[in-house]
Amino acid sequence: MNSTSDAATHDIAVADTVAELRRRVASWRGASEIVALVPTMGALHAGHLALVSRARTVAHRVVASVFVNPTQFGPGEDLSRYPRDPAGDRRKLAEAGCDLVFMPTVAEMYPDGFAVRVDPGPLAETLEGRSRPGHFAGVATVVAKLLLQAAPDVAVFGEKDYQQLLVIRRIARDLDIPVRIEGVATVREGDGLALSSRNAYLTPDERARAPMLHRTLREVARRVRGGDDTASAWGLRTLLDAGFAKVDYLEVRDAETLEPPRPGAPARVLAAAWLGRTRLIDNIALVP
Ligand code: PAF
C-alpha cells in the first residue's frame, strides 16, 4: 500500500519521544491512512526488513521502533554486548520504505518511578519463559507500551520468536488493544540458519555448526510425522553430538497453546541451544 518510491535516497524521519511519535501518527490518521508498527531491537537484518516489507503491503504508513529493551534481559544475559547500529538501522529502514523510526531512550520508555509490569500469564511460563525467567514480562511490558504509544492498526512480528508472537497476540487480546498482530515466516540463510542479530556473536567454527539446529528440527518433525515418540530425545542428543554446549529445550508443542501436542492438531517443534556463549532459538511448523 505504501507508495513511497524514493525513500532510499532520503534519510528517514526519527522520533525519539512518545509525544513526537504520537504527533506523526495522528497526522496520518487524520488523513485516514492505515498505520503499521514493526517493533525491533535494532541491528537490523533481512529478517527485520521482511517484517517492514509485509507491513508495507498492509498499511499506508510504516513505523519501526528500535529499542534495546533492558527489562527483557535477565541478570548475566547479553544486554551490554547486544549489537547496536543506529545509523545502519536508519539507512536500512529508509531503503526498505519505512516512514518513521521511533528510537526512544531508556529514560523515555522507563522514566523515574516506572513501576508497572505486564504479566503475560501461563503461555509465557513454559519453554523460553522457563529458561529466561522474567523475559516475557519484559517483552509484554514494552510491547504493550509500544502498541499504546503508536496505536497502530497492525503490528508485525517474526515467527522466529514463535512463543513471543503467541504471547503478544494474547496480550493484545486480553488487554483489548485494538491492533491486528501479524506473524511473518522466519528468514533463513542458504544453509537454513535462522537470521538473528545474535548470529554476529558466532565464531567461524560455531557458525559452521549452527545450521544443525534447523536441520535437526526438520528431522525431528519428519520422525514425529512417522509416529516416532522418541524424536525429541533423538534431536537433543544430536545437537549435543554436533557440538552444542547445552540444549535448554527441544520440544514438540501444540502450535496455539504450547501445551503437549494434540493428535491431528497443528504443532510446532521448538528449540533453544547454546553454541559457546551464544544462545540460538529456532522453530518450525509440524503439520500432521
Ligand atoms: O523481538 C524483538 O526484537 C523484541 O523482543 C521486541 C518484540 C522488539 C520487544 O523488545
XYZ file of N, CA and C in Angstrom, residues 31-182:
456
model
N -5.512 11.751 8.021
C -5.679 11.589 6.565
C -6.220 10.192 6.243
N -6.775 9.510 7.239
C -7.375 8.168 7.090
C -6.393 7.127 6.571
N -5.124 7.267 6.948
C -4.143 6.283 6.493
C -4.017 5.146 7.521
N -3.807 3.937 6.995
C -3.613 2.757 7.853
C -2.152 2.732 8.281
N -1.929 2.452 9.568
C -0.571 2.525 10.126
C -0.145 1.152 10.638
N 1.077 0.759 10.285
C 1.642 -0.499 10.791
C 2.868 -0.195 11.648
N 3.059 -1.000 12.675
C 4.228 -0.876 13.552
C 5.076 -2.141 13.447
N 6.386 -1.958 13.336
C 7.325 -3.086 13.341
C 8.285 -2.879 14.517
N 8.015 -3.526 15.665
C 8.910 -3.359 16.816
C 10.194 -4.171 16.628
N 11.346 -3.567 16.896
C 12.628 -4.273 16.793
C 13.555 -3.806 17.920
N 14.645 -4.559 18.062
C 15.708 -4.103 18.968
C 16.927 -3.656 18.152
N 16.717 -3.390 16.860
C 17.803 -2.865 16.032
C 18.779 -3.942 15.584
N 19.979 -3.498 15.143
C 20.958 -4.392 14.491
C 20.230 -5.153 13.384
N 19.595 -4.392 12.532
C 18.610 -4.961 11.604
C 19.248 -5.827 10.525
N 18.559 -6.902 10.194
C 18.989 -7.809 9.125
C 17.782 -8.078 8.223
N 17.996 -8.968 7.245
C 16.943 -9.200 6.249
C 15.648 -9.727 6.870
N 15.748 -10.384 8.042
C 14.535 -10.857 8.715
C 13.664 -9.676 9.148
N 14.303 -8.635 9.704
C 13.541 -7.441 10.098
C 12.951 -6.753 8.864
N 13.764 -6.718 7.802
C 13.306 -5.991 6.612
C 12.122 -6.714 5.957
N 12.047 -8.044 6.156
C 10.869 -8.789 5.675
C 9.620 -8.358 6.457
N 9.802 -7.994 7.733
C 8.654 -7.505 8.528
C 8.186 -6.153 7.983
N 9.171 -5.293 7.653
C 8.825 -3.971 7.096
C 8.107 -4.165 5.757
N 8.634 -5.096 4.985
C 8.055 -5.328 3.662
C 6.605 -5.818 3.796
N 6.347 -6.743 4.743
C 4.962 -7.176 4.973
C 4.103 -5.985 5.430
N 4.679 -5.189 6.336
C 3.924 -4.039 6.853
C 3.517 -3.106 5.706
N 4.394 -2.934 4.748
C 4.091 -2.029 3.628
C 2.942 -2.550 2.772
N 2.760 -3.878 2.773
C 1.666 -4.416 1.945
C 0.301 -4.257 2.629
N 0.290 -4.006 3.930
C -0.997 -3.943 4.635
C -1.311 -2.550 5.182
N -0.392 -1.605 5.016
C -0.614 -0.277 5.598
C -0.094 0.810 4.652
N -0.652 2.020 4.828
C -0.128 3.157 4.056
C 1.168 3.674 4.662
N 1.275 3.556 5.992
C 2.436 4.123 6.692
C 3.048 3.072 7.602
N 4.371 3.028 7.638
C 5.071 2.041 8.469
C 5.998 2.749 9.445
N 5.812 2.434 10.725
C 6.708 2.909 11.776
C 7.495 1.708 12.278
N 8.824 1.820 12.355
C 9.616 0.784 13.023
C 10.109 1.369 14.336
N 10.133 0.554 15.378
C 10.774 1.027 16.607
C 12.093 0.284 16.774
N 13.083 1.012 17.240
C 14.400 0.439 17.533
C 14.690 0.761 18.986
N 14.608 -0.260 19.836
C 14.812 -0.035 21.270
C 15.295 -1.330 21.895
N 16.521 -1.311 22.400
C 17.051 -2.494 23.095
C 16.476 -2.436 24.508
N 15.483 -3.280 24.724
C 14.646 -3.183 25.919
C 15.303 -3.862 27.125
N 15.821 -3.084 28.079
C 16.571 -3.712 29.169
C 15.743 -4.665 30.022
N 14.424 -4.446 30.099
C 13.631 -5.252 31.036
C 13.409 -6.680 30.554
N 13.771 -6.986 29.303
C 13.592 -8.376 28.843
C 14.876 -9.177 28.898
N 15.951 -8.564 29.425
C 17.220 -9.274 29.613
C 17.353 -9.622 31.091
N 17.718 -10.868 31.361
C 17.939 -11.269 32.754
C 19.343 -10.894 33.198
N 19.591 -11.012 34.528
C 20.947 -10.760 35.020
C 21.907 -11.737 34.347
N 23.065 -11.249 33.899
C 24.038 -12.140 33.256
C 23.747 -12.394 31.785
N 22.637 -11.876 31.245
C 22.386 -12.031 29.811
C 23.161 -10.950 29.041
N 22.910 -10.879 27.716
C 23.815 -10.117 26.849
C 23.405 -8.666 26.596
N 22.694 -8.034 27.544
C 22.252 -6.649 27.315
C 23.408 -5.723 26.934
N 24.525 -5.796 27.679
C 25.592 -4.812 27.438
C 26.307 -5.058 26.114
N 26.334 -6.317 25.646
C 27.030 -6.552 24.376
C 26.063 -6.721 23.207
N 24.761 -6.527 23.445
C 23.793 -6.704 22.362
C 24.173 -5.758 21.215
N 24.232 -6.260 19.945
C 24.719 -5.405 18.856
C 23.846 -4.162 18.649
N 24.507 -3.041 18.429
C 23.783 -1.780 18.194
C 24.356 -1.088 16.962
N 23.483 -0.603 16.091
C 23.934 0.052 14.861
C 22.875 1.075 14.414
N 22.673 2.143 15.219
C 21.557 3.049 14.917
C 21.645 3.699 13.539
N 22.869 4.074 13.097
C 22.972 4.730 11.780
C 22.639 3.728 10.677
N 23.190 2.521 10.797
C 22.890 1.472 9.813
C 21.400 1.135 9.809
N 20.798 1.099 10.990
C 19.359 0.781 11.082
C 18.532 1.846 10.355
N 18.886 3.123 10.566
C 18.124 4.206 9.904
C 18.233 4.077 8.391
N 19.460 3.800 7.925
C 19.675 3.682 6.471
C 18.859 2.513 5.904
N 18.933 1.355 6.576
C 18.213 0.180 6.068
C 16.699 0.418 6.071
N 16.214 1.072 7.124
C 14.768 1.322 7.198
C 14.334 2.300 6.109
N 15.171 3.309 5.843
C 14.847 4.257 4.761
C 14.792 3.506 3.436
N 15.788 2.661 3.202
C 15.836 1.908 1.939
C 14.648 0.957 1.811
N 14.171 0.446 2.955
C 13.048 -0.509 2.929
C 11.701 0.196 2.780
N 11.715 1.537 2.775
C 10.467 2.270 2.568
C 9.680 2.507 3.841
N 10.365 2.465 4.976
C 9.729 2.755 6.263
C 9.539 4.279 6.357
N 8.454 4.723 6.997
C 8.178 6.158 7.038
C 8.774 6.858 8.245
N 8.934 6.115 9.329
C 9.364 6.745 10.578
C 10.030 5.707 11.454
N 11.112 6.106 12.134
C 11.685 5.195 13.121
C 11.571 5.842 14.502
N 11.050 5.057 15.430
C 10.920 5.511 16.817
C 12.111 4.953 17.577
N 12.980 5.858 18.045
C 14.204 5.444 18.741
C 14.249 6.112 20.108
N 13.457 5.618 21.051
C 13.421 6.280 22.369
C 14.640 5.905 23.202
N 14.950 6.746 24.171
C 15.973 6.396 25.162
C 15.324 5.509 26.224
N 16.172 4.909 27.061
C 15.650 4.095 28.167
C 14.826 4.994 29.100
N 15.288 6.226 29.326
C 14.559 7.130 30.235
C 13.199 7.523 29.664
N 13.094 7.595 28.339
C 11.802 7.933 27.725
C 10.805 6.776 27.928
N 11.296 5.544 27.809
C 10.405 4.394 27.956
C 10.145 4.049 29.425
N 11.172 4.224 30.246
C 11.042 3.848 31.666
C 11.477 5.032 32.536
N 10.636 6.075 32.593
C 11.029 7.248 33.386
C 11.152 6.892 34.870
N 11.829 7.740 35.602
C 11.978 7.539 37.052
C 10.628 7.212 37.671
N 10.616 6.193 38.497
C 9.379 5.848 39.191
C 8.534 4.842 38.427
N 8.969 4.448 37.229
C 8.205 3.464 36.456
C 8.053 2.187 37.280
N 6.833 1.662 37.412
C 6.641 0.539 38.337
C 5.802 -0.609 37.794
N 5.100 -0.405 36.690
C 4.149 -1.430 36.228
C 4.863 -2.478 35.374
N 4.483 -3.763 35.574
C 4.966 -4.833 34.684
C 3.755 -5.603 34.209
N 3.717 -5.901 32.922
C 2.611 -6.692 32.385
C 2.960 -8.166 32.575
N 2.065 -8.895 33.242
C 2.266 -10.339 33.454
C 1.541 -11.085 32.341
N 2.289 -11.727 31.423
C 1.634 -12.333 30.264
C 0.974 -13.684 30.526
N 1.014 -14.189 31.754
C 0.258 -15.394 32.083
C 0.938 -16.691 31.673
N 0.174 -17.808 31.739
C 0.758 -19.158 31.617
C 1.488 -19.429 30.304
N 1.037 -18.819 29.203
C 1.697 -19.046 27.915
C 3.180 -18.668 27.971
N 3.498 -17.775 28.878
C 4.867 -17.271 28.972
C 5.705 -18.039 29.989
N 5.095 -19.055 30.615
C 5.838 -19.730 31.700
C 6.644 -20.920 31.215
N 6.327 -21.410 30.023
C 6.988 -22.615 29.521
C 8.163 -22.237 28.595
N 8.904 -23.224 28.106
C 9.950 -23.063 27.092
C 10.863 -21.869 27.399
N 10.796 -20.790 26.575
C 11.654 -19.623 26.812
C 11.447 -19.059 28.215
N 10.196 -19.067 28.656
C 9.874 -18.493 29.958
C 10.543 -19.247 31.089
N 10.685 -20.571 30.904
C 11.336 -21.383 31.935
C 12.839 -21.115 31.931
N 13.425 -20.991 30.729
C 14.874 -20.775 30.632
C 15.257 -19.345 30.982
N 14.341 -18.408 30.715
C 14.670 -16.992 30.909
C 13.590 -16.339 31.783
N 13.628 -16.620 33.099
C 12.569 -16.097 33.969
C 12.463 -14.566 33.850
N 11.262 -14.067 33.721
C 11.044 -12.623 33.646
C 11.152 -12.059 32.241
N 11.690 -12.860 31.312
C 11.894 -12.347 29.948
C 10.580 -11.866 29.329
N 9.544 -12.707 29.400
C 8.310 -12.327 28.705
C 7.550 -11.210 29.426
N 7.764 -11.055 30.708
C 7.154 -9.894 31.375
C 7.773 -8.618 30.800
N 9.086 -8.657 30.553
C 9.766 -7.506 29.943
C 9.275 -7.258 28.528
N 9.125 -8.348 27.756
C 8.631 -8.202 26.376
C 7.190 -7.665 26.409
N 6.368 -8.278 27.270
C 4.953 -7.896 27.327
C 4.812 -6.428 27.708
N 5.620 -5.996 28.653
C 5.529 -4.608 29.121
C 5.916 -3.649 28.002
N 7.041 -3.920 27.341
C 7.491 -2.961 26.322
C 6.578 -3.002 25.098
N 6.095 -4.199 24.732
C 5.235 -4.270 23.543
C 3.879 -3.615 23.839
N 3.352 -3.829 25.037
C 2.091 -3.154 25.392
C 2.286 -1.638 25.318
N 3.415 -1.152 25.825
C 3.680 0.293 25.768
C 3.773 0.776 24.310
N 4.534 0.029 23.489
C 4.708 0.448 22.090
C 3.361 0.474 21.361
N 2.526 -0.541 21.644
C 1.219 -0.582 20.967
C 0.343 0.592 21.418
N 0.446 0.947 22.680
C -0.369 2.068 23.177
C 0.221 3.413 22.733
N 1.524 3.465 22.586
C 2.167 4.718 22.157
C 1.890 5.006 20.680
N 2.075 3.954 19.832
C 1.961 4.175 18.387
C 0.527 3.984 17.905
N -0.261 3.249 18.676
C -1.652 2.951 18.307
C -1.778 2.542 16.832
N -1.015 1.525 16.414
C -1.095 1.115 15.005
C -2.341 0.275 14.738
N -2.707 0.162 13.466
C -3.786 -0.751 13.080
C -3.276 -2.187 13.077
N -2.002 -2.333 12.684
C -1.384 -3.656 12.539
C -0.005 -3.593 13.173
N 0.416 -4.680 13.829
C 1.809 -4.767 14.285
C 2.366 -6.093 13.779
N 3.612 -6.058 13.324
C 4.189 -7.200 12.614
C 5.380 -7.751 13.395
N 5.369 -9.077 13.613
C 6.429 -9.751 14.376
C 6.863 -11.005 13.620
N 8.099 -11.451 13.884
C 8.626 -12.630 13.192
C 8.243 -13.924 13.889
N 8.042 -14.971 13.093
C 7.770 -16.303 13.652
C 9.033 -16.925 14.238
N 10.180 -16.343 13.970
C 11.428 -16.843 14.557
C 11.287 -16.902 16.085
N 10.669 -15.851 16.667
C 10.361 -15.833 18.104
C 8.904 -16.273 18.251
N 8.670 -17.563 18.033
C 7.300 -18.047 17.899
C 6.499 -17.874 19.190
N 7.132 -18.215 20.318
C 6.414 -18.086 21.600
C 6.104 -16.617 21.871
N 7.062 -15.753 21.537
C 6.835 -14.309 21.711
C 5.614 -13.855 20.898
N 5.518 -14.350 19.662
C 4.376 -13.981 18.810
C 3.055 -14.385 19.471
N 3.014 -15.608 20.020
C 1.780 -16.061 20.682
C 1.484 -15.211 21.923
N 2.536 -14.911 22.677
C 2.363 -14.104 23.900
C 1.812 -12.716 23.534
N 2.343 -12.141 22.470
C 1.904 -10.788 22.079
C 0.455 -10.806 21.584
N 0.100 -11.862 20.839
C -1.312 -11.977 20.404
C -2.230 -12.012 21.624
N -1.776 -12.725 22.641
C -2.563 -12.897 23.858
C -2.700 -11.566 24.608
N -1.596 -10.820 24.661
C -1.631 -9.515 25.345
C -2.641 -8.604 24.659
N -2.550 -8.535 23.325
C -3.459 -7.644 22.589
C -4.905 -8.073 22.831
N -5.124 -9.382 22.822
C -6.484 -9.881 23.014
C -6.989 -9.597 24.429
N -6.181 -9.988 25.424
C -6.669 -9.896 26.803
C -6.728 -8.452 27.310
N -5.894 -7.571 26.772
C -5.927 -6.170 27.211
C -6.784 -5.303 26.280
N -7.476 -5.941 25.331
C -8.352 -5.211 24.393
C -7.602 -4.085 23.679
N -6.378 -4.380 23.264
C -5.643 -3.378 22.481
C -6.085 -3.547 21.030
N -6.640 -2.511 20.432
C -7.244 -2.671 19.104
C -6.200 -2.685 17.987
N -5.538 -3.817 17.841
C -4.493 -3.947 16.828
C -4.547 -5.363 16.282
N -4.219 -5.520 15.006
C -4.084 -6.870 14.445
C -2.619 -7.251 14.495
N -2.338 -8.444 15.039
C -0.947 -8.895 15.135
C -0.684 -9.850 13.972
N 0.307 -9.510 13.162
C 0.657 -10.367 12.011
C 1.985 -11.049 12.252
